[in-house]
mmCIF file of C-alpha atoms in Angstrom:
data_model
loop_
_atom_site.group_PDB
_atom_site.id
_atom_site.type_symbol
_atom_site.label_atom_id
_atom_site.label_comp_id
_atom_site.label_asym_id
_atom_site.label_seq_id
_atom_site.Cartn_x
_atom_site.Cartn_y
_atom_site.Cartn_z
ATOM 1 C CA UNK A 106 68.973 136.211 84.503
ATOM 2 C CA UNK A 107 68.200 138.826 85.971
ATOM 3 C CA UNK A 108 73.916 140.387 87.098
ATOM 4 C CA UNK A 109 91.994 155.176 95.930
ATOM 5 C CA UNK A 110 92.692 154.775 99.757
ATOM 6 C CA UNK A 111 91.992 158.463 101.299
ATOM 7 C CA UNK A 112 94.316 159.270 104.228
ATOM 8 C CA UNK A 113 94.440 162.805 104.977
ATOM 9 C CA UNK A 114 92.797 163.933 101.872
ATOM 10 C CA UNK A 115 95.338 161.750 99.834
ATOM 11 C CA UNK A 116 93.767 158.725 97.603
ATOM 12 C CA UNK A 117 95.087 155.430 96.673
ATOM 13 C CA UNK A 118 92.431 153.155 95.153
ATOM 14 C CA UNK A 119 90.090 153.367 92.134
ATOM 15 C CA UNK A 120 86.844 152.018 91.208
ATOM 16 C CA UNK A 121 85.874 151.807 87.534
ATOM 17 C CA UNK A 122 83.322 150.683 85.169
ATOM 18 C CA UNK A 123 84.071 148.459 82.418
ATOM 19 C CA UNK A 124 80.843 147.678 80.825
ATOM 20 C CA UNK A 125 77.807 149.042 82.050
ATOM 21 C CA UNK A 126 74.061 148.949 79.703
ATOM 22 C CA UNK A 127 72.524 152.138 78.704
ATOM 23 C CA UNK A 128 69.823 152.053 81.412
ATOM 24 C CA UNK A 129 72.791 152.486 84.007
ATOM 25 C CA UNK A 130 74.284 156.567 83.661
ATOM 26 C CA UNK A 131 77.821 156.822 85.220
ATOM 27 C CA UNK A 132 78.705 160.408 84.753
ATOM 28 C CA UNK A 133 82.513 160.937 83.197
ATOM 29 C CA UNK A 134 84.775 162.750 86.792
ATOM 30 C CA UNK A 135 86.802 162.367 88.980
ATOM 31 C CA UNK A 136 84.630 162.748 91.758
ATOM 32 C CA UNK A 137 85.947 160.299 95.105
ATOM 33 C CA UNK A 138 83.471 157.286 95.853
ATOM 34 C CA UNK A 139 83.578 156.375 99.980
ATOM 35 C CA UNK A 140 84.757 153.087 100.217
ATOM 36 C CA UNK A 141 82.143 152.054 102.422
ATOM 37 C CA UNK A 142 79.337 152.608 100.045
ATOM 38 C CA UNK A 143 80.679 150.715 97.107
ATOM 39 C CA UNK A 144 77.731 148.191 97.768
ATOM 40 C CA UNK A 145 75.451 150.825 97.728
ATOM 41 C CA UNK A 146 76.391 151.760 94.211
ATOM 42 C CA UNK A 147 75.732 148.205 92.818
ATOM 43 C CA UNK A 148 72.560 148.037 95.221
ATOM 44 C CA UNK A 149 71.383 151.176 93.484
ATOM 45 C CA UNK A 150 72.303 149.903 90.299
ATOM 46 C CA UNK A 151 70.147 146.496 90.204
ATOM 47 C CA UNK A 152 67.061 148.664 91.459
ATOM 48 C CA UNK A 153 67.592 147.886 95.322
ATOM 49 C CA UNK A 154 66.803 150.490 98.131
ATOM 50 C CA UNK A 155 69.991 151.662 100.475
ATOM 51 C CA UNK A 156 69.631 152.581 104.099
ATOM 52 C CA UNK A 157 71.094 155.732 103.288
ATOM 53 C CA UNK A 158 71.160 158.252 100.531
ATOM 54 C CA UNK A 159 73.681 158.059 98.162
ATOM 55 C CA UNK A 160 74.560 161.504 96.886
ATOM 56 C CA UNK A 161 77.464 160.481 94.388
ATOM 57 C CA UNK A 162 77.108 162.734 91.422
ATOM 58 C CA UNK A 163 79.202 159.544 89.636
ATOM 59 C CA UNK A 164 75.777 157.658 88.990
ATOM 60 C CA UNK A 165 72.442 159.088 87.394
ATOM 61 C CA UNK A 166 69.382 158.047 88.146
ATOM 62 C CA UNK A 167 68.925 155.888 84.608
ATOM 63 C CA UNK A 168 66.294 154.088 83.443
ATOM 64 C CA UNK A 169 64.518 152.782 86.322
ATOM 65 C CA UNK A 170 62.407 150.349 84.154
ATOM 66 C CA UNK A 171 65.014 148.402 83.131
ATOM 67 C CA UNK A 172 67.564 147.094 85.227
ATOM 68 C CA UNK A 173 70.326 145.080 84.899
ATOM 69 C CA UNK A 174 70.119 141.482 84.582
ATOM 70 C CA UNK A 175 74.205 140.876 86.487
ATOM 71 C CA UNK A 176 76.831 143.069 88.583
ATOM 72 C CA UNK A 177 79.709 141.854 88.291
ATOM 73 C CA UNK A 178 82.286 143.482 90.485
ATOM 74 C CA UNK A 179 86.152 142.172 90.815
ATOM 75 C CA UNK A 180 88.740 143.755 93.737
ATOM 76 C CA UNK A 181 91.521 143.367 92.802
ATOM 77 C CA UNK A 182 94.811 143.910 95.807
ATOM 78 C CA UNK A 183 98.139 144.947 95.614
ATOM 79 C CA UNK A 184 97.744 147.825 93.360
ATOM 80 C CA UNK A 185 96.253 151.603 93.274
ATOM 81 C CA UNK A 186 95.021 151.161 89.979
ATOM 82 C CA UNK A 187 95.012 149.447 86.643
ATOM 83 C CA UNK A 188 94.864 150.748 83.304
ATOM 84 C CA UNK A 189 91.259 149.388 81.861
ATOM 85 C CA UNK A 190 89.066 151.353 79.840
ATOM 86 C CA UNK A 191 85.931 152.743 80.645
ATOM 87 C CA UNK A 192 84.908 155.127 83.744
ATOM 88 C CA UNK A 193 87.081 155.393 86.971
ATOM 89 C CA UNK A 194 86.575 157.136 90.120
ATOM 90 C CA UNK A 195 89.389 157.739 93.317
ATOM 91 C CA UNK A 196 88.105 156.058 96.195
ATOM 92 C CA UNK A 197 88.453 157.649 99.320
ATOM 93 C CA UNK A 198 88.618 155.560 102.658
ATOM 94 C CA UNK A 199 89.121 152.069 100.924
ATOM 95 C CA UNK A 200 87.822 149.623 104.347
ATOM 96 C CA UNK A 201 87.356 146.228 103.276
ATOM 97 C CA UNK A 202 83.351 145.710 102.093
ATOM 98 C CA UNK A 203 81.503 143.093 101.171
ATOM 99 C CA UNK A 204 77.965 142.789 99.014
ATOM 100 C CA UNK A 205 76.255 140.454 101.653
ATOM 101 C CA UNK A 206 73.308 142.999 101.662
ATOM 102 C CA UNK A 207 72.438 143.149 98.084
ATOM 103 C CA UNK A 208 73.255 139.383 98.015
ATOM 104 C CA UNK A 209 70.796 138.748 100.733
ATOM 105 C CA UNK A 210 68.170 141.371 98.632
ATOM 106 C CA UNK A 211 68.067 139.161 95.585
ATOM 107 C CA UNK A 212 67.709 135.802 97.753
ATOM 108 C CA UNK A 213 65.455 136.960 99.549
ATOM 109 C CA UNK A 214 63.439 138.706 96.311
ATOM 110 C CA UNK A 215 63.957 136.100 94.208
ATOM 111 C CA UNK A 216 64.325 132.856 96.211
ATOM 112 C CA UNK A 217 62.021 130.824 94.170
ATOM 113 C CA UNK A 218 63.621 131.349 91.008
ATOM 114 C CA UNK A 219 67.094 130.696 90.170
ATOM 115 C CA UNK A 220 69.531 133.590 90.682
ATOM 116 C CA UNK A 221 73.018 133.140 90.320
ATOM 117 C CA UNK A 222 75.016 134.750 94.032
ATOM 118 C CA UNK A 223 78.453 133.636 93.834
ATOM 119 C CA UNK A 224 81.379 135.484 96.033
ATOM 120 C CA UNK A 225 84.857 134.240 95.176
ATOM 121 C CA UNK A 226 88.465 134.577 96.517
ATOM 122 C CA UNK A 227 90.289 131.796 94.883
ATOM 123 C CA UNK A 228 93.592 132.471 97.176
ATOM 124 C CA UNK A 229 91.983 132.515 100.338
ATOM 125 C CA UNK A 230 89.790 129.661 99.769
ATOM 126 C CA UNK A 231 86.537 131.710 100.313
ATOM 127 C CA UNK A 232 83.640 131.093 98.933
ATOM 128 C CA UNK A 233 79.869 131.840 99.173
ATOM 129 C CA UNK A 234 77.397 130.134 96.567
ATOM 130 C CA UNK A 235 73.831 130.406 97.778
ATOM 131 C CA UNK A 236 70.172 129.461 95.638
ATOM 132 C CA UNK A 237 69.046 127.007 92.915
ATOM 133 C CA UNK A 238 71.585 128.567 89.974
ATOM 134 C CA UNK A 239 74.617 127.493 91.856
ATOM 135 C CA UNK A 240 74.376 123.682 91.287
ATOM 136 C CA UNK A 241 76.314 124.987 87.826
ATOM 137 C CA UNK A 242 79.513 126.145 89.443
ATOM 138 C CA UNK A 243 79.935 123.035 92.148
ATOM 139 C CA UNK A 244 82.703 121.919 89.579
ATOM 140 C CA UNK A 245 85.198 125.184 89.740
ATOM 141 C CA UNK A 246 87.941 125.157 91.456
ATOM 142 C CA UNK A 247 87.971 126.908 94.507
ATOM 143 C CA UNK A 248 90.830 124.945 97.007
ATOM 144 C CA UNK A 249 94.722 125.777 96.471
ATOM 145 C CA UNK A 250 94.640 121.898 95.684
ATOM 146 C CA UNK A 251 92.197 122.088 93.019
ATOM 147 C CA UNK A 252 93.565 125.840 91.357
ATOM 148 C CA UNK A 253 96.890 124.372 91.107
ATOM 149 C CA UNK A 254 95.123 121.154 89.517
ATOM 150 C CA UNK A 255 93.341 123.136 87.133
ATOM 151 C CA UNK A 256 96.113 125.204 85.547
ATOM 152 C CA UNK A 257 98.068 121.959 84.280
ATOM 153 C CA UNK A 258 94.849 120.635 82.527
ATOM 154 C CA UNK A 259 95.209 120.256 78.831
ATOM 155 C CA UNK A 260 92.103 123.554 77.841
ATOM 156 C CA UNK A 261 93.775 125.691 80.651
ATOM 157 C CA UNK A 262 95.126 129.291 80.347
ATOM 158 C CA UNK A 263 98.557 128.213 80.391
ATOM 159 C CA UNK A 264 97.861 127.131 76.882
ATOM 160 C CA UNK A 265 97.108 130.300 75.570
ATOM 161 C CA UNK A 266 98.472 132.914 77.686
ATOM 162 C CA UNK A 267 101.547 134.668 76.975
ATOM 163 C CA UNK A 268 103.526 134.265 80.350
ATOM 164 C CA UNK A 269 106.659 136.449 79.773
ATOM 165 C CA UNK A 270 108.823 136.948 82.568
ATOM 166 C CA UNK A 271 106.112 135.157 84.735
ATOM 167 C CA UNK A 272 107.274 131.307 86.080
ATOM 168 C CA UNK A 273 105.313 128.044 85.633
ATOM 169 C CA UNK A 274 107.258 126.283 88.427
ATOM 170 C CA UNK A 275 106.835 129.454 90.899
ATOM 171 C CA UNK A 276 104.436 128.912 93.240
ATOM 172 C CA UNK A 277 102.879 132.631 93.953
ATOM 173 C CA UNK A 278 103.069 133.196 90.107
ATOM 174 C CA UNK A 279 100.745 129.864 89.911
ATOM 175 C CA UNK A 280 98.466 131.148 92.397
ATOM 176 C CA UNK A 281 98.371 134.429 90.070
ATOM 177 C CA UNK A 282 97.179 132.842 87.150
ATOM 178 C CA UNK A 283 95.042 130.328 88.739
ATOM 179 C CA UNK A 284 92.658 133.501 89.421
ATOM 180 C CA UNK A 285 92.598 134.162 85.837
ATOM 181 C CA UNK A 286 91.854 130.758 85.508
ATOM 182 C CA UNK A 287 88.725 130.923 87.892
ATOM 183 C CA UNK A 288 87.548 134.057 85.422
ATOM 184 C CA UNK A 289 87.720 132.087 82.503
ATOM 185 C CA UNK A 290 86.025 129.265 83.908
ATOM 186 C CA UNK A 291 83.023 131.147 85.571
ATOM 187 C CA UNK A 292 82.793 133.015 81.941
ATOM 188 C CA UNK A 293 83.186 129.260 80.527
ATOM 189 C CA UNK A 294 80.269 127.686 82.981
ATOM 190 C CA UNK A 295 77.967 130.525 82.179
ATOM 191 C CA UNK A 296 78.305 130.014 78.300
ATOM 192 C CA UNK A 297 77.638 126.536 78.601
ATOM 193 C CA UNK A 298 74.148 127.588 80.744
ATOM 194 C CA UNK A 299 73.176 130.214 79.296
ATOM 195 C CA UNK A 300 69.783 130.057 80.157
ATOM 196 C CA UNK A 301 70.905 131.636 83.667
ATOM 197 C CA UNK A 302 72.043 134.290 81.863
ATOM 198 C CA UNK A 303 68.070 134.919 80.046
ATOM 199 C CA UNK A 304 65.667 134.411 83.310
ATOM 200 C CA UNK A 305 64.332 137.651 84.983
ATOM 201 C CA UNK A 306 66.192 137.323 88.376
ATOM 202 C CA UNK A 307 69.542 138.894 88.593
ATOM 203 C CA UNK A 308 72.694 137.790 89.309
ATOM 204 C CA UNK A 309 75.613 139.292 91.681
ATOM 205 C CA UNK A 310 79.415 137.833 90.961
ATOM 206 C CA UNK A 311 81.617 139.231 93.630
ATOM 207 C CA UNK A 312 85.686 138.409 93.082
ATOM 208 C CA UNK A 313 88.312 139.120 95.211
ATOM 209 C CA UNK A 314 91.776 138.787 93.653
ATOM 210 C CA UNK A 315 95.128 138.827 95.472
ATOM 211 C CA UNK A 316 97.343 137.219 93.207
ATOM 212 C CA UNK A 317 99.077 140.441 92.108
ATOM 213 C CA UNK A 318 100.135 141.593 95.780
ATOM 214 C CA UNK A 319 101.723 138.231 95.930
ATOM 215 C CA UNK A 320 103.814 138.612 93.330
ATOM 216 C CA UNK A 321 104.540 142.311 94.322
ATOM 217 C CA UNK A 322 105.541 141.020 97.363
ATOM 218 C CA UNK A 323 108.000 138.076 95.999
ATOM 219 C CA UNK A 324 109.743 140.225 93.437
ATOM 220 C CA UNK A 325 108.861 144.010 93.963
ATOM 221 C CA UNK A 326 106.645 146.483 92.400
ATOM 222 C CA UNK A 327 109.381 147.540 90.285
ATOM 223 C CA UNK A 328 110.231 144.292 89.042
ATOM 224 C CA UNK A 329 109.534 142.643 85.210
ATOM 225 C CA UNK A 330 107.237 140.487 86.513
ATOM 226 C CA UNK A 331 105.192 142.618 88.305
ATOM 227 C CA UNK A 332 104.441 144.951 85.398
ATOM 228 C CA UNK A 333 103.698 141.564 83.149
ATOM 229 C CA UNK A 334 101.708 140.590 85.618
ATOM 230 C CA UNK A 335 99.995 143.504 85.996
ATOM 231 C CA UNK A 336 98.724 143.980 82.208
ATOM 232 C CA UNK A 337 98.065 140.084 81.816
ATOM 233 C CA UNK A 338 95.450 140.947 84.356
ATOM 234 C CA UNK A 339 94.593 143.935 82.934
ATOM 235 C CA UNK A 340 94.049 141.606 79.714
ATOM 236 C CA UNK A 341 92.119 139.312 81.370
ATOM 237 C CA UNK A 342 89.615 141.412 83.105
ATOM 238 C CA UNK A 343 88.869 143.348 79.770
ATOM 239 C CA UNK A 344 88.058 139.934 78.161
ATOM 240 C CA UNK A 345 86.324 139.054 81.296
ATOM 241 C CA UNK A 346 84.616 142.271 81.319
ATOM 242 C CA UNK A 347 83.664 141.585 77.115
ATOM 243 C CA UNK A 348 82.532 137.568 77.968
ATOM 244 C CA UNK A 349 79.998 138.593 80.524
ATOM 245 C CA UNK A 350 78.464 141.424 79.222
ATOM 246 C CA UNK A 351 78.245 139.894 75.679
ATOM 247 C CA UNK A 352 76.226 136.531 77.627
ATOM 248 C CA UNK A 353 74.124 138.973 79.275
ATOM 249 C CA UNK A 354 73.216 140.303 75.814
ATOM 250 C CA UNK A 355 74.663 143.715 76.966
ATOM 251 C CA UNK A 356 72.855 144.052 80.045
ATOM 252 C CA UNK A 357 75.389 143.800 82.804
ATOM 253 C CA UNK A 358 77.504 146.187 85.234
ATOM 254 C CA UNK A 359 81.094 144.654 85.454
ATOM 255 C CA UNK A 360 83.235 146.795 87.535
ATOM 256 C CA UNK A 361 86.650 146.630 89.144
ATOM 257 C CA UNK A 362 87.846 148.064 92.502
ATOM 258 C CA UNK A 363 91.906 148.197 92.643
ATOM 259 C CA UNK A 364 93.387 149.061 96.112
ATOM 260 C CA UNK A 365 96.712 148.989 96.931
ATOM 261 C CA UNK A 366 95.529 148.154 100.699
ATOM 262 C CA UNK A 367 92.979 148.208 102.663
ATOM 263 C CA UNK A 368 92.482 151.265 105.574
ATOM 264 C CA UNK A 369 90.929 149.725 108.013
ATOM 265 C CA UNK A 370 91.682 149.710 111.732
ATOM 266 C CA UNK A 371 90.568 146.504 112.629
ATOM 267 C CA UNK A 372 92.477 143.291 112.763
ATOM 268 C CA UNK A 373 91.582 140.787 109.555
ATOM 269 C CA UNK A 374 91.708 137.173 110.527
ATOM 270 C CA UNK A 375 93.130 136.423 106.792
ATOM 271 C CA UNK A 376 95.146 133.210 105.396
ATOM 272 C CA UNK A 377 98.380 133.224 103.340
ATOM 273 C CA UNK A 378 98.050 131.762 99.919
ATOM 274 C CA UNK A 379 101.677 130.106 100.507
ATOM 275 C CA UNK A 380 99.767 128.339 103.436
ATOM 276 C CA UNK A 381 99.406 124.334 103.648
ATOM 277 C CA UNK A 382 95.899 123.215 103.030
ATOM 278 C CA UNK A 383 93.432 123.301 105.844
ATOM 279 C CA UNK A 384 92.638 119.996 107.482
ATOM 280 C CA UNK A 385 90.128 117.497 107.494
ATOM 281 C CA UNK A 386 88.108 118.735 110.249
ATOM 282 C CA UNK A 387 87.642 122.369 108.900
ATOM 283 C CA UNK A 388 85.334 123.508 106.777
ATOM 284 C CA UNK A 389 87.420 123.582 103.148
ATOM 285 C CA UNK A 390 84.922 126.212 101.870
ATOM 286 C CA UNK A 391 84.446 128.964 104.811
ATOM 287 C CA UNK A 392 80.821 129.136 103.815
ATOM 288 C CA UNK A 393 79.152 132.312 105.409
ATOM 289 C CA UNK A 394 76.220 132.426 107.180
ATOM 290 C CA UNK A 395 73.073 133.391 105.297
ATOM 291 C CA UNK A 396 71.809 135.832 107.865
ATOM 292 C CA UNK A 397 68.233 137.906 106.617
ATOM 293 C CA UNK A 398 68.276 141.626 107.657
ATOM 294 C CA UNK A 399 65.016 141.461 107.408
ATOM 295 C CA UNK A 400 64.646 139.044 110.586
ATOM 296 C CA UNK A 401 64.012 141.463 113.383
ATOM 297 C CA UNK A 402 61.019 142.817 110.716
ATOM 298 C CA UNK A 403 59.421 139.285 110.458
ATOM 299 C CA UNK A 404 60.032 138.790 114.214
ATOM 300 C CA UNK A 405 58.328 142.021 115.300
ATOM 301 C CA UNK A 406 55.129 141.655 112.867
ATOM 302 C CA UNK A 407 55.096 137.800 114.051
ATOM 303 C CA UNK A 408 55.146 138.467 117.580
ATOM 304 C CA UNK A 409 53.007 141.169 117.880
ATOM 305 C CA UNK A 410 50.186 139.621 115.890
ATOM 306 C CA UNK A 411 50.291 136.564 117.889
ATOM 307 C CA UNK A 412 49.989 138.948 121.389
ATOM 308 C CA UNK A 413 47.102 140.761 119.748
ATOM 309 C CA UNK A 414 45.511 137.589 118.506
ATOM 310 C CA UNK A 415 45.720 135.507 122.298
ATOM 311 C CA UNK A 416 43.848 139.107 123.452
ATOM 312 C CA UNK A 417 41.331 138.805 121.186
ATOM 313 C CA UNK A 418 40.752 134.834 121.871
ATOM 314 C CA UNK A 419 40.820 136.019 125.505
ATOM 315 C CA UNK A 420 38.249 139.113 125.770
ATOM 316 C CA UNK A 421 35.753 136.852 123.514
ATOM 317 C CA UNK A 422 36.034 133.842 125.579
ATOM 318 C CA UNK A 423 35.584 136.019 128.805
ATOM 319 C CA UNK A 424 32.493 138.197 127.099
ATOM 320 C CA UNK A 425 30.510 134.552 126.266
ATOM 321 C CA UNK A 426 31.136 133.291 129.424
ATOM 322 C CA UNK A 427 29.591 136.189 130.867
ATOM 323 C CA UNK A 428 26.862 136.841 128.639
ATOM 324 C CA UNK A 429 23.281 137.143 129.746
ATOM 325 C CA UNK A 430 21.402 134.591 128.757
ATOM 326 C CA UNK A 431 18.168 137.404 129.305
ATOM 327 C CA UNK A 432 19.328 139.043 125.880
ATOM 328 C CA UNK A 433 18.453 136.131 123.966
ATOM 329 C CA UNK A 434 18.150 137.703 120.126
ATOM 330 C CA UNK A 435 14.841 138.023 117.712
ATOM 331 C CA UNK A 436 15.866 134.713 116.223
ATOM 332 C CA UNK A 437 15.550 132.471 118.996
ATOM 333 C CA UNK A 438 12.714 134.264 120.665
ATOM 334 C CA UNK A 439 10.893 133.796 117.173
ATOM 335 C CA UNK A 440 11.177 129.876 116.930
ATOM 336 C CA UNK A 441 9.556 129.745 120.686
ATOM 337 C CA UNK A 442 7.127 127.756 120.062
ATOM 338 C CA UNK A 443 4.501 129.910 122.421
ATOM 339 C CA UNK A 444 4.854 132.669 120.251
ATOM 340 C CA UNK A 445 4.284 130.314 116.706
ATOM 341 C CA UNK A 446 1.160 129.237 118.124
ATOM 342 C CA UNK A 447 -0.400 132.205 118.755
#
């Protein structure tokens, strides 16, 4: 299938590159990244055009031949940066972003086949699954309900994972690992179809993870817990990082963005974790809508075709109506049957 906050010169986010194929460069610096054009970079990556030019000496050009099949990118909150291996770059001016635009790219590119778009916060609820691949991740977990369900199943991560200081009957270190739990499970899903992973449209995952400000919040950054938790996920995204790539037979971007907030002057209608479930009436899944920026284009060419087509329909229709019948062509004056006759 073809998937350092900067406030008066001073950073406080990172973006890195775990895995990345040979066809996509990232230079080795330490050269800042605007926050706002993070989607640009994994736009430019899958072989989409940006509005604007890009000129972050971070990425090469690359082989433009061969793109990759899956971006994967994870944010992870509550933290200026982790301590993963591969490339890493200071962000500067880390506002919240999104990857609607390349999402909407490959739907709209690749509509017909069966691209995998999935963009994920497990503790906010959010989700947005859109196109024919998605039918294979209806079953993950994606309500507080169901993440807090999933955890106490018998082939959970509880199993497996060393929990050290961390608290099975806490609720914000449940909430934690239940987002390691949704990374296992969306490698899990994929494995078990992997012929998602083989077509030639490509896939965006987009994750947004905010269990480890919660539990920087409940016990303090300088706290036992917060440093377990912090290289359990640090763990957890290199395996993550390992399982996708490896299903993508080595031809996937998986990146992480690690902020300790977000800079960003605007007010963010966001809900607590530690919330009660949302009621009946609401929608449990905050779907987004699936606007095309590539509306007003249709509408222009639509509507201006149509205008120039009821002028043409109008000028012929007034022309025959009008004509003189005097200037009757060779053709009819040649089947009179006068002129035959003589």
């Amino acid at each position: 299938t073809a998937f350092c906050v900067c406030f008066l010169g001073v950073c406080g986010g990172e973006f890195s590159i775990l895995r990345s194929p040979q066809s996509v460069v990232f230079r080795d610096g330490s050269w800042p990244i605007p926050g706002e054009r993070i989607p640009d970079v994994a736009a430019l990556t899958m072989g989409f055009s940006v509005e604007e030019d890009l000129p972050w000496p971070g990425l090469a050009v690359g082989d433009l031949f061969h793109r990759p099949r899956a971006t994967v990118l994870v944010t992870v909150k509550g933290v200026d940066k982790l301590p993963v291996k591969g490339f890493s770059y200071p962000i500067e001016n880390a506002v919240p972003f999104s990857l609607d635009s390349v999402a909407n790219a490959i739907h709209t590119l690749f509509s017909e086949e069966t691209p995998v778009v999935l963009q994920l916060a497990p503790s906010e609820e959010r989700v947005y699954m859109v196109g024919k691949a998605n039918a294979v991740f209806e079953d993950l977990s994606v309500t507080l309900r169901q993440l807090r369900n999933r955890l106490f199943q018998d082939n959970s991560i509880l199993s497996s994972l060393p929990l050290n200081s961390l608290s099975r009957n806490n609720e914000v270190d449940l909430l934690f690992l239940s987002e390691l739990q949704v990374l296992h499970d969306i490698a899990s899903l994929l494995s078990r179809h992997k012929h998602l992973a083989k077509d030639h449209s490509p896939d965006l995952y987009s994750l947004e993870l905010s269990g480890l400000e919660e539990v920087g919040k409940r016990y303090g950054e300088d706290s036992q817990q917060f440093k377990d938790a912090s290289q359990i996920l640090v763990d957890s995204l290199q395996k993550f990082a390992d399982e996708m790539f490896n299903l993508y037979g080595g031809n996937a971007v998986v990146e992480v963005v690690a902020v300790k907030e977000f800079n960003s002057p605007l007010s963010r209608k966001t809900r607590s974790i530690l919330q009660a479930s949302q009621s009946k009436n609401e929608n449990p899944y905050n779907l987004a809508y699936p606007y095309n920026y590539d509306y007003s284009v249709i509408f222009n060419i639509v509507l201006w075709m149509m205008i120039g087509l009821a002028l043409a329909v109008i000028v012929i229709s007034y022309n025959l109506w009008n004509m003189d019948p005097g200037y009757d062509s060779i053709i009819y004056r040649m089947t009179n049957q006068k002129i035959r006759m003589d």
